[in-house]
Amino acid sequence: MPALIPAILKGILFLFLFLIGLLLFLLLLLLFVPFRYRGSGAREEKQLSGCFSVSWLFSLLRFSLSYATEKKAEFFVLGFRVYHSDETEDTADAAEENDFNYPESMASEDFEPDTAETAVVEQKKAITEQEEISSERFEVTEPVSDGKKLSPQREEKQRQNVSEEEQCAMRCRGRSRRRFRKQRDKLSAGIRKLQDFIRSAETRFDFFQDERTQRFLRFLKRKVFRFLRELLPRRMSGALRFGFADPALTGQGAALAAMLLPLYRDNLEIEPLFDREELSGKLAFRGRIQLFVFLFGSAQLWFHPDFRFVYRHLRGKNKRKNREDTHG
């Protein structure tokens, strides 16, 4: 029995190392074995069709998407289809859900809320209307005296009216003062924002004119173009015919196509049509994407000597440091 323990430990260690080696092998495959993609599309007689597929490791994994009259998506593992989606199945399921019959009690239009609550609300409305009518009846209107001596009650009412006019005037003056203060505060806030914007523009201009920033931007530009070159198709072929109702617009499109001629010189044929309105053609392309290029390029960007300077400035750490140095 004691002799079996070292053998069991060796077996567990060997299994652990085997799993680690297998994971490393799969990781290297993902990084260095490219993902290949291809696609094609056509538009003839106002009908659009196309297909697109992505495969990895000699089609060990493959995903395809096609569209003609309906959309289809499929996923294959070792040549066996493990996933399949069809637009017709989705529409059939939606039709079945829409055909669900609701209960007659919920669908009936004769359903009404409880009448007791409506009766109570109507009674309250009637009571309030009666009170308003009675209050209007018992209001006493005093006649206007033409040069006669007013009663003390009338004089007191006039004094109250005068005091109310003074109060209204005071309120108007207070409102005008508050409006003036708000406008003054808005103006001062706008001036402060303008000053802050000018300061930030100066700091940003100094930041972009810095030698380290320019050096990092040149390096970033090279890497971005390298990523785009890896993403764009390596082979492309097809033909495109276009024409618009306005011949001038067709001429503008032809001029734009002539400007982009170095990008598709031997791969794509473009034919402008000035006599009719049409948009048709065929296009086929294929390429590959290697994850190692993106991983290695990202690592180069991260460990670039000027990356931390740019990153700290964008995060605002350099701005705080400059404020502390200036203000103490």
mmCIF file of C-alpha atoms in Angstrom:
data_model
loop_
_atom_site.group_PDB
_atom_site.id
_atom_site.type_symbol
_atom_site.label_atom_id
_atom_site.label_comp_id
_atom_site.label_asym_id
_atom_site.label_seq_id
_atom_site.Cartn_x
_atom_site.Cartn_y
_atom_site.Cartn_z
ATOM 1 C CA MET A 1 0.000 0.000 0.000
ATOM 2 C CA PRO A 2 2.701 2.596 0.813
ATOM 3 C CA ALA A 3 4.355 1.837 -2.537
ATOM 4 C CA LEU A 4 1.197 2.901 -4.399
ATOM 5 C CA ILE A 5 1.181 6.438 -2.984
ATOM 6 C CA PRO A 6 4.200 7.687 -5.012
ATOM 7 C CA ALA A 7 2.733 6.125 -8.165
ATOM 8 C CA ILE A 8 -0.611 7.883 -7.577
ATOM 9 C CA LEU A 9 1.146 11.211 -6.949
ATOM 10 C CA LYS A 10 3.202 10.752 -10.129
ATOM 11 C CA GLY A 11 0.025 10.015 -12.096
ATOM 12 C CA ILE A 12 -1.718 13.121 -10.722
ATOM 13 C CA LEU A 13 1.333 15.275 -11.476
ATOM 14 C CA PHE A 14 1.592 13.835 -14.984
ATOM 15 C CA LEU A 15 -2.129 14.515 -15.605
ATOM 16 C CA PHE A 16 -1.760 18.069 -14.303
ATOM 17 C CA LEU A 17 1.244 18.745 -16.549
ATOM 18 C CA PHE A 18 -0.576 17.195 -19.490
ATOM 19 C CA LEU A 19 -3.569 19.504 -18.994
ATOM 20 C CA ILE A 20 -1.306 22.555 -18.722
ATOM 21 C CA GLY A 21 0.554 21.528 -21.877
ATOM 22 C CA LEU A 22 -2.736 20.978 -23.692
ATOM 23 C CA LEU A 23 -3.992 24.430 -22.682
ATOM 24 C CA LEU A 24 -0.735 26.032 -23.823
ATOM 25 C CA PHE A 25 -0.932 24.142 -27.115
ATOM 26 C CA LEU A 26 -4.500 25.352 -27.711
ATOM 27 C CA LEU A 27 -3.484 28.902 -26.801
ATOM 28 C CA LEU A 28 -0.621 28.805 -29.307
ATOM 29 C CA LEU A 29 -2.973 27.465 -31.943
ATOM 30 C CA LEU A 30 -5.413 30.305 -31.305
ATOM 31 C CA LEU A 31 -2.631 32.866 -31.544
ATOM 32 C CA PHE A 32 -0.715 31.597 -34.578
ATOM 33 C CA VAL A 33 -3.300 29.697 -36.653
ATOM 34 C CA PRO A 34 -5.244 32.344 -38.575
ATOM 35 C CA PHE A 35 -9.001 32.651 -38.799
ATOM 36 C CA ARG A 36 -9.932 32.581 -42.482
ATOM 37 C CA TYR A 37 -13.005 34.324 -43.809
ATOM 38 C CA ARG A 38 -14.616 34.582 -47.194
ATOM 39 C CA GLY A 39 -17.744 36.097 -48.551
ATOM 40 C CA SER A 40 -19.624 37.003 -51.681
ATOM 41 C CA GLY A 41 -22.583 39.148 -52.560
ATOM 42 C CA ALA A 42 -24.633 40.045 -55.596
ATOM 43 C CA ARG A 43 -27.454 42.396 -56.516
ATOM 44 C CA GLU A 44 -29.257 41.597 -59.743
ATOM 45 C CA GLU A 45 -32.690 42.855 -60.754
ATOM 46 C CA LYS A 46 -33.216 44.540 -57.364
ATOM 47 C CA GLN A 47 -32.689 41.232 -55.542
ATOM 48 C CA LEU A 48 -29.948 40.983 -52.950
ATOM 49 C CA SER A 49 -28.114 37.758 -52.042
ATOM 50 C CA GLY A 50 -24.879 36.909 -50.268
ATOM 51 C CA CYS A 51 -22.992 34.576 -47.961
ATOM 52 C CA PHE A 52 -20.215 34.904 -45.379
ATOM 53 C CA SER A 53 -18.237 32.199 -43.561
ATOM 54 C CA VAL A 54 -15.440 32.060 -40.971
ATOM 55 C CA SER A 55 -13.319 28.928 -40.432
ATOM 56 C CA TRP A 56 -10.399 27.947 -38.195
ATOM 57 C CA LEU A 57 -7.844 25.131 -38.321
ATOM 58 C CA PHE A 58 -8.783 23.520 -41.632
ATOM 59 C CA SER A 59 -12.525 24.054 -40.987
ATOM 60 C CA LEU A 60 -12.381 22.353 -37.600
ATOM 61 C CA LEU A 61 -14.694 25.166 -36.522
ATOM 62 C CA ARG A 62 -16.813 26.937 -39.106
ATOM 63 C CA PHE A 63 -19.593 29.471 -38.995
ATOM 64 C CA SER A 64 -21.578 30.454 -42.072
ATOM 65 C CA LEU A 65 -24.263 33.053 -42.682
ATOM 66 C CA SER A 66 -26.230 33.283 -45.929
ATOM 67 C CA TYR A 67 -29.099 35.327 -47.284
ATOM 68 C CA ALA A 68 -31.097 34.850 -50.492
ATOM 69 C CA THR A 69 -34.832 34.822 -49.948
ATOM 70 C CA GLU A 70 -34.408 34.054 -46.239
ATOM 71 C CA LYS A 71 -31.605 34.301 -43.681
ATOM 72 C CA LYS A 72 -29.744 31.164 -42.501
ATOM 73 C CA ALA A 73 -26.965 30.679 -39.961
ATOM 74 C CA GLU A 74 -25.032 27.460 -39.285
ATOM 75 C CA PHE A 75 -22.186 26.391 -36.998
ATOM 76 C CA PHE A 76 -20.075 23.270 -37.622
ATOM 77 C CA VAL A 77 -17.641 21.410 -35.372
ATOM 78 C CA LEU A 78 -15.491 18.681 -37.024
ATOM 79 C CA GLY A 79 -17.839 18.775 -39.994
ATOM 80 C CA PHE A 80 -20.956 18.152 -37.878
ATOM 81 C CA ARG A 81 -23.625 20.808 -37.686
ATOM 82 C CA VAL A 82 -24.317 21.738 -34.064
ATOM 83 C CA TYR A 83 -26.386 24.878 -34.629
ATOM 84 C CA HIS A 84 -28.846 25.878 -37.319
ATOM 85 C CA SER A 85 -31.181 28.860 -37.455
ATOM 86 C CA ASP A 86 -33.727 29.479 -40.168
ATOM 87 C CA GLU A 87 -35.854 32.581 -40.584
ATOM 88 C CA THR A 88 -38.891 30.525 -41.599
ATOM 89 C CA GLU A 89 -38.860 28.681 -38.254
ATOM 90 C CA ASP A 90 -38.740 31.972 -36.367
ATOM 91 C CA THR A 91 -41.689 33.362 -38.308
ATOM 92 C CA ALA A 92 -43.669 30.165 -37.686
ATOM 93 C CA ASP A 93 -43.016 30.414 -33.929
ATOM 94 C CA ALA A 94 -44.104 34.057 -33.951
ATOM 95 C CA ALA A 95 -47.310 33.136 -35.788
ATOM 96 C CA GLU A 96 -48.079 30.452 -33.201
ATOM 97 C CA GLU A 97 -47.597 32.969 -30.377
ATOM 98 C CA ASN A 98 -49.903 35.471 -32.078
ATOM 99 C CA ASP A 99 -52.603 32.819 -32.475
ATOM 100 C CA PHE A 100 -52.908 32.411 -28.701
ATOM 101 C CA ASN A 101 -56.559 32.768 -27.673
ATOM 102 C CA TYR A 102 -57.206 35.012 -24.711
ATOM 103 C CA PRO A 103 -60.133 34.316 -22.339
ATOM 104 C CA GLU A 104 -63.454 35.746 -23.396
ATOM 105 C CA SER A 105 -63.770 37.628 -20.106
ATOM 106 C CA MET A 106 -60.557 39.571 -20.821
ATOM 107 C CA ALA A 107 -61.321 40.188 -24.518
ATOM 108 C CA SER A 108 -64.927 41.335 -24.093
ATOM 109 C CA GLU A 109 -65.556 45.015 -24.730
ATOM 110 C CA ASP A 110 -68.508 45.151 -22.311
ATOM 111 C CA PHE A 111 -66.225 44.954 -19.306
ATOM 112 C CA GLU A 112 -66.824 48.028 -17.085
ATOM 113 C CA PRO A 113 -65.386 49.107 -13.704
ATOM 114 C CA ASP A 114 -67.425 49.086 -10.498
ATOM 115 C CA THR A 115 -70.327 51.554 -10.651
ATOM 116 C CA ALA A 116 -70.193 52.326 -6.878
ATOM 117 C CA GLU A 117 -67.031 54.411 -7.177
ATOM 118 C CA THR A 118 -68.433 56.408 -10.102
ATOM 119 C CA ALA A 119 -71.641 57.141 -8.161
ATOM 120 C CA VAL A 120 -69.640 58.495 -5.179
ATOM 121 C CA VAL A 121 -67.591 60.747 -7.453
ATOM 122 C CA GLU A 122 -70.747 62.144 -9.096
ATOM 123 C CA GLN A 123 -72.313 62.910 -5.684
ATOM 124 C CA LYS A 124 -69.206 64.826 -4.592
ATOM 125 C CA LYS A 125 -69.281 66.872 -7.782
ATOM 126 C CA ALA A 126 -72.973 67.747 -7.255
ATOM 127 C CA ILE A 127 -72.322 68.864 -3.640
ATOM 128 C CA THR A 128 -69.433 71.133 -4.664
ATOM 129 C CA GLU A 129 -71.558 72.732 -7.418
ATOM 130 C CA GLN A 130 -74.401 73.469 -4.960
ATOM 131 C CA GLU A 131 -71.973 75.089 -2.497
ATOM 132 C CA GLU A 132 -70.561 77.352 -5.221
ATOM 133 C CA ILE A 133 -74.086 78.458 -6.283
ATOM 134 C CA SER A 134 -75.096 79.236 -2.693
ATOM 135 C CA SER A 135 -71.922 81.244 -2.065
ATOM 136 C CA GLU A 136 -72.574 83.333 -5.208
ATOM 137 C CA ARG A 137 -76.150 84.090 -4.069
ATOM 138 C CA PHE A 138 -75.152 85.372 -0.633
ATOM 139 C CA GLU A 139 -72.382 87.678 -1.901
ATOM 140 C CA VAL A 140 -73.156 91.336 -1.085
ATOM 141 C CA THR A 141 -72.086 93.962 -3.584
ATOM 142 C CA GLU A 142 -71.713 97.461 -2.192
ATOM 143 C CA PRO A 143 -72.755 100.365 -4.453
ATOM 144 C CA VAL A 144 -70.160 102.929 -5.465
ATOM 145 C CA SER A 145 -70.708 106.251 -3.701
ATOM 146 C CA ASP A 146 -70.609 109.389 -5.801
ATOM 147 C CA GLY A 147 -68.956 111.951 -3.494
ATOM 148 C CA LYS A 148 -70.753 110.654 -0.420
ATOM 149 C CA LYS A 149 -69.108 109.804 2.823
ATOM 150 C CA LEU A 150 -67.906 106.227 2.875
ATOM 151 C CA SER A 151 -68.624 103.888 5.689
ATOM 152 C CA PRO A 152 -65.729 102.908 7.991
ATOM 153 C CA GLN A 153 -65.811 99.404 6.603
ATOM 154 C CA ARG A 154 -65.412 100.788 3.056
ATOM 155 C CA GLU A 155 -62.500 102.998 4.108
ATOM 156 C CA GLU A 156 -60.779 100.062 5.741
ATOM 157 C CA LYS A 157 -61.201 98.082 2.527
ATOM 158 C CA GLN A 158 -59.652 100.907 0.510
ATOM 159 C CA ARG A 159 -56.678 101.050 2.894
ATOM 160 C CA GLN A 160 -56.261 97.302 2.454
ATOM 161 C CA ASN A 161 -56.378 97.762 -1.314
ATOM 162 C CA VAL A 162 -53.656 100.448 -1.102
ATOM 163 C CA SER A 163 -51.498 98.238 1.072
ATOM 164 C CA GLU A 164 -52.014 95.388 -1.387
ATOM 165 C CA GLU A 165 -50.872 97.643 -4.261
ATOM 166 C CA GLU A 166 -47.735 98.536 -2.318
ATOM 167 C CA GLN A 167 -47.087 94.885 -1.631
ATOM 168 C CA CYS A 168 -47.493 94.096 -5.329
ATOM 169 C CA ALA A 169 -45.009 96.832 -6.201
ATOM 170 C CA MET A 170 -42.546 95.460 -3.664
ATOM 171 C CA ARG A 171 -42.965 91.987 -5.104
ATOM 172 C CA CYS A 172 -42.299 93.283 -8.625
ATOM 173 C CA ARG A 173 -39.148 95.058 -7.438
ATOM 174 C CA GLY A 174 -38.003 91.885 -5.695
ATOM 175 C CA ARG A 175 -38.622 89.834 -8.813
ATOM 176 C CA SER A 176 -36.645 92.272 -10.961
ATOM 177 C CA ARG A 177 -33.750 92.128 -8.489
ATOM 178 C CA ARG A 178 -33.778 88.339 -8.488
ATOM 179 C CA ARG A 179 -33.812 88.289 -12.289
ATOM 180 C CA PHE A 180 -30.875 90.702 -12.398
ATOM 181 C CA ARG A 181 -28.939 88.510 -9.947
ATOM 182 C CA LYS A 182 -29.663 85.377 -11.993
ATOM 183 C CA GLN A 183 -28.513 87.064 -15.192
ATOM 184 C CA ARG A 184 -25.377 88.315 -13.443
ATOM 185 C CA ASP A 185 -24.634 84.835 -12.084
ATOM 186 C CA LYS A 186 -25.175 83.313 -15.531
ATOM 187 C CA LEU A 187 -22.844 85.865 -17.100
ATOM 188 C CA SER A 188 -20.130 85.236 -14.517
ATOM 189 C CA ALA A 189 -20.526 81.453 -14.924
ATOM 190 C CA GLY A 190 -20.205 81.837 -18.710
ATOM 191 C CA ILE A 191 -17.038 83.908 -18.285
ATOM 192 C CA ARG A 192 -15.567 81.288 -15.941
ATOM 193 C CA LYS A 193 -16.386 78.517 -18.428
ATOM 194 C CA LEU A 194 -14.759 80.493 -21.227
ATOM 195 C CA GLN A 195 -11.637 81.005 -19.146
ATOM 196 C CA ASP A 196 -11.502 77.301 -18.265
ATOM 197 C CA PHE A 197 -11.932 76.405 -21.937
ATOM 198 C CA ILE A 198 -9.065 78.708 -22.941
ATOM 199 C CA ARG A 199 -6.822 77.181 -20.274
ATOM 200 C CA SER A 200 -7.699 73.628 -21.316
ATOM 201 C CA ALA A 201 -7.105 74.511 -24.977
ATOM 202 C CA GLU A 202 -3.667 75.878 -24.115
ATOM 203 C CA THR A 203 -2.752 72.776 -22.117
ATOM 204 C CA ARG A 204 -4.009 70.482 -24.880
ATOM 205 C CA PHE A 205 -2.072 72.406 -27.496
ATOM 206 C CA ASP A 206 1.085 72.119 -25.401
ATOM 207 C CA PHE A 207 0.364 68.416 -24.874
ATOM 208 C CA PHE A 208 -0.001 67.686 -28.604
ATOM 209 C CA GLN A 209 3.060 69.746 -29.454
ATOM 210 C CA ASP A 210 5.189 67.827 -26.980
ATOM 211 C CA GLU A 211 7.918 65.665 -28.520
ATOM 212 C CA ARG A 212 6.897 62.530 -26.570
ATOM 213 C CA THR A 213 3.275 62.869 -27.691
ATOM 214 C CA GLN A 214 4.250 63.269 -31.336
ATOM 215 C CA ARG A 215 6.564 60.263 -31.138
ATOM 216 C CA PHE A 216 3.837 58.088 -29.618
ATOM 217 C CA LEU A 217 1.238 59.259 -32.186
ATOM 218 C CA ARG A 218 3.561 58.320 -35.055
ATOM 219 C CA PHE A 219 4.047 54.862 -33.540
ATOM 220 C CA LEU A 220 0.285 54.509 -32.978
ATOM 221 C CA LYS A 221 -0.406 55.461 -36.584
ATOM 222 C CA ARG A 222 1.915 52.701 -37.848
ATOM 223 C CA LYS A 223 0.239 50.117 -35.614
ATOM 224 C CA VAL A 224 -3.273 51.142 -36.640
ATOM 225 C CA PHE A 225 -2.371 50.784 -40.317
ATOM 226 C CA ARG A 226 -0.860 47.374 -39.519
ATOM 227 C CA PHE A 227 -4.091 46.276 -37.836
ATOM 228 C CA LEU A 228 -6.163 47.504 -40.768
ATOM 229 C CA ARG A 229 -3.933 45.694 -43.235
ATOM 230 C CA GLU A 230 -4.478 42.514 -41.244
ATOM 231 C CA LEU A 231 -8.257 42.974 -41.181
ATOM 232 C CA LEU A 232 -8.831 43.940 -44.813
ATOM 233 C CA PRO A 233 -9.366 41.202 -47.432
ATOM 234 C CA ARG A 234 -6.251 39.899 -49.185
ATOM 235 C CA ARG A 235 -8.084 38.977 -52.370
ATOM 236 C CA MET A 236 -11.091 40.692 -53.863
ATOM 237 C CA SER A 237 -12.799 40.520 -57.223
ATOM 238 C CA GLY A 238 -16.041 41.744 -58.699
ATOM 239 C CA ALA A 239 -17.837 44.254 -60.837
ATOM 240 C CA LEU A 240 -20.081 47.181 -59.955
ATOM 241 C CA ARG A 241 -22.476 49.122 -62.160
ATOM 242 C CA PHE A 242 -24.175 52.234 -60.849
ATOM 243 C CA GLY A 243 -26.270 55.010 -62.279
ATOM 244 C CA PHE A 244 -28.491 57.677 -60.723
ATOM 245 C CA ALA A 245 -31.433 59.687 -61.983
ATOM 246 C CA ASP A 246 -29.250 62.803 -62.046
ATOM 247 C CA PRO A 247 -26.252 62.387 -64.384
ATOM 248 C CA ALA A 248 -24.319 64.967 -62.366
ATOM 249 C CA LEU A 249 -24.556 62.756 -59.291
ATOM 250 C CA THR A 250 -23.358 59.795 -61.348
ATOM 251 C CA GLY A 251 -20.391 61.877 -62.486
ATOM 252 C CA GLN A 252 -19.518 62.682 -58.864
ATOM 253 C CA GLY A 253 -19.603 58.978 -58.028
ATOM 254 C CA ALA A 254 -17.318 58.228 -60.979
ATOM 255 C CA ALA A 255 -14.874 60.904 -59.787
ATOM 256 C CA LEU A 256 -14.820 59.371 -56.311
ATOM 257 C CA ALA A 257 -14.191 55.920 -57.817
ATOM 258 C CA ALA A 258 -11.290 57.353 -59.816
ATOM 259 C CA MET A 259 -9.760 58.794 -56.637
ATOM 260 C CA LEU A 260 -9.891 55.354 -54.962
ATOM 261 C CA LEU A 261 -8.486 53.568 -58.014
ATOM 262 C CA PRO A 262 -5.148 52.574 -56.372
ATOM 263 C CA LEU A 263 -7.035 50.533 -53.779
ATOM 264 C CA TYR A 264 -8.908 48.269 -56.226
ATOM 265 C CA ARG A 265 -7.035 48.650 -59.515
ATOM 266 C CA ASP A 266 -6.675 44.945 -60.372
ATOM 267 C CA ASN A 267 -9.530 43.593 -58.253
ATOM 268 C CA LEU A 268 -12.718 45.521 -58.967
ATOM 269 C CA GLU A 269 -14.336 46.840 -62.127
ATOM 270 C CA ILE A 270 -16.552 49.893 -61.761
ATOM 271 C CA GLU A 271 -18.807 51.041 -64.612
ATOM 272 C CA PRO A 272 -20.834 54.271 -64.293
ATOM 273 C CA LEU A 273 -24.116 54.405 -66.238
ATOM 274 C CA PHE A 274 -25.265 57.862 -67.335
ATOM 275 C CA ASP A 275 -28.303 56.772 -69.367
ATOM 276 C CA ARG A 276 -30.327 54.916 -66.721
ATOM 277 C CA GLU A 277 -30.795 54.451 -63.001
ATOM 278 C CA GLU A 278 -29.293 51.166 -61.798
ATOM 279 C CA LEU A 279 -27.301 49.664 -58.960
ATOM 280 C CA SER A 280 -26.085 46.102 -59.505
ATOM 281 C CA GLY A 281 -22.959 44.031 -59.352
ATOM 282 C CA LYS A 282 -21.073 41.130 -57.803
ATOM 283 C CA LEU A 283 -18.354 41.032 -55.173
ATOM 284 C CA ALA A 284 -16.232 38.209 -53.737
ATOM 285 C CA PHE A 285 -13.490 38.513 -51.120
ATOM 286 C CA ARG A 286 -11.444 36.428 -48.733
ATOM 287 C CA GLY A 287 -8.790 37.017 -46.129
ATOM 288 C CA ARG A 288 -7.337 35.880 -42.836
ATOM 289 C CA ILE A 289 -6.878 37.288 -39.344
ATOM 290 C CA GLN A 290 -4.046 36.267 -37.024
ATOM 291 C CA LEU A 291 -4.611 37.062 -33.352
ATOM 292 C CA PHE A 292 -0.884 37.137 -32.635
ATOM 293 C CA VAL A 293 -0.551 40.349 -34.666
ATOM 294 C CA PHE A 294 -3.070 42.172 -32.471
ATOM 295 C CA LEU A 295 -1.679 40.758 -29.224
ATOM 296 C CA PHE A 296 1.932 41.596 -30.087
ATOM 297 C CA GLY A 297 0.981 45.075 -31.361
ATOM 298 C CA SER A 298 -1.027 45.815 -28.206
ATOM 299 C CA ALA A 299 1.913 44.730 -26.042
ATOM 300 C CA GLN A 300 4.217 47.053 -28.014
ATOM 301 C CA LEU A 301 1.831 49.938 -27.437
ATOM 302 C CA TRP A 302 1.576 49.184 -23.710
ATOM 303 C CA PHE A 303 5.337 48.989 -23.155
ATOM 304 C CA HIS A 304 6.165 51.989 -25.330
ATOM 305 C CA PRO A 305 8.272 54.490 -23.311
ATOM 306 C CA ASP A 306 5.942 57.414 -24.152
ATOM 307 C CA PHE A 307 2.679 55.558 -23.483
ATOM 308 C CA ARG A 308 2.629 56.312 -19.756
ATOM 309 C CA PHE A 309 3.130 60.034 -20.371
ATOM 310 C CA VAL A 310 0.150 60.162 -22.735
ATOM 311 C CA TYR A 311 -1.950 57.936 -20.479
ATOM 312 C CA ARG A 312 -1.258 60.017 -17.354
ATOM 313 C CA HIS A 313 -2.177 63.212 -19.192
ATOM 314 C CA LEU A 314 -5.448 61.757 -20.488
ATOM 315 C CA ARG A 315 -6.332 60.544 -17.002
ATOM 316 C CA GLY A 316 -5.661 64.028 -15.616
ATOM 317 C CA LYS A 317 -2.813 63.120 -13.269
ATOM 318 C CA ASN A 318 -0.387 65.553 -14.882
ATOM 319 C CA LYS A 319 -2.988 68.334 -14.590
ATOM 320 C CA ARG A 320 -3.304 67.738 -10.834
ATOM 321 C CA LYS A 321 0.459 67.734 -10.476
ATOM 322 C CA ASN A 322 0.753 71.054 -12.315
ATOM 323 C CA ARG A 323 -1.940 72.594 -10.101
ATOM 324 C CA GLU A 324 -0.126 71.439 -6.966
ATOM 325 C CA ASP A 325 3.138 72.880 -8.259
ATOM 326 C CA THR A 326 1.552 76.248 -9.088
ATOM 327 C CA HIS A 327 -0.733 76.648 -6.056
ATOM 328 C CA GLY A 328 1.431 74.809 -3.533
#
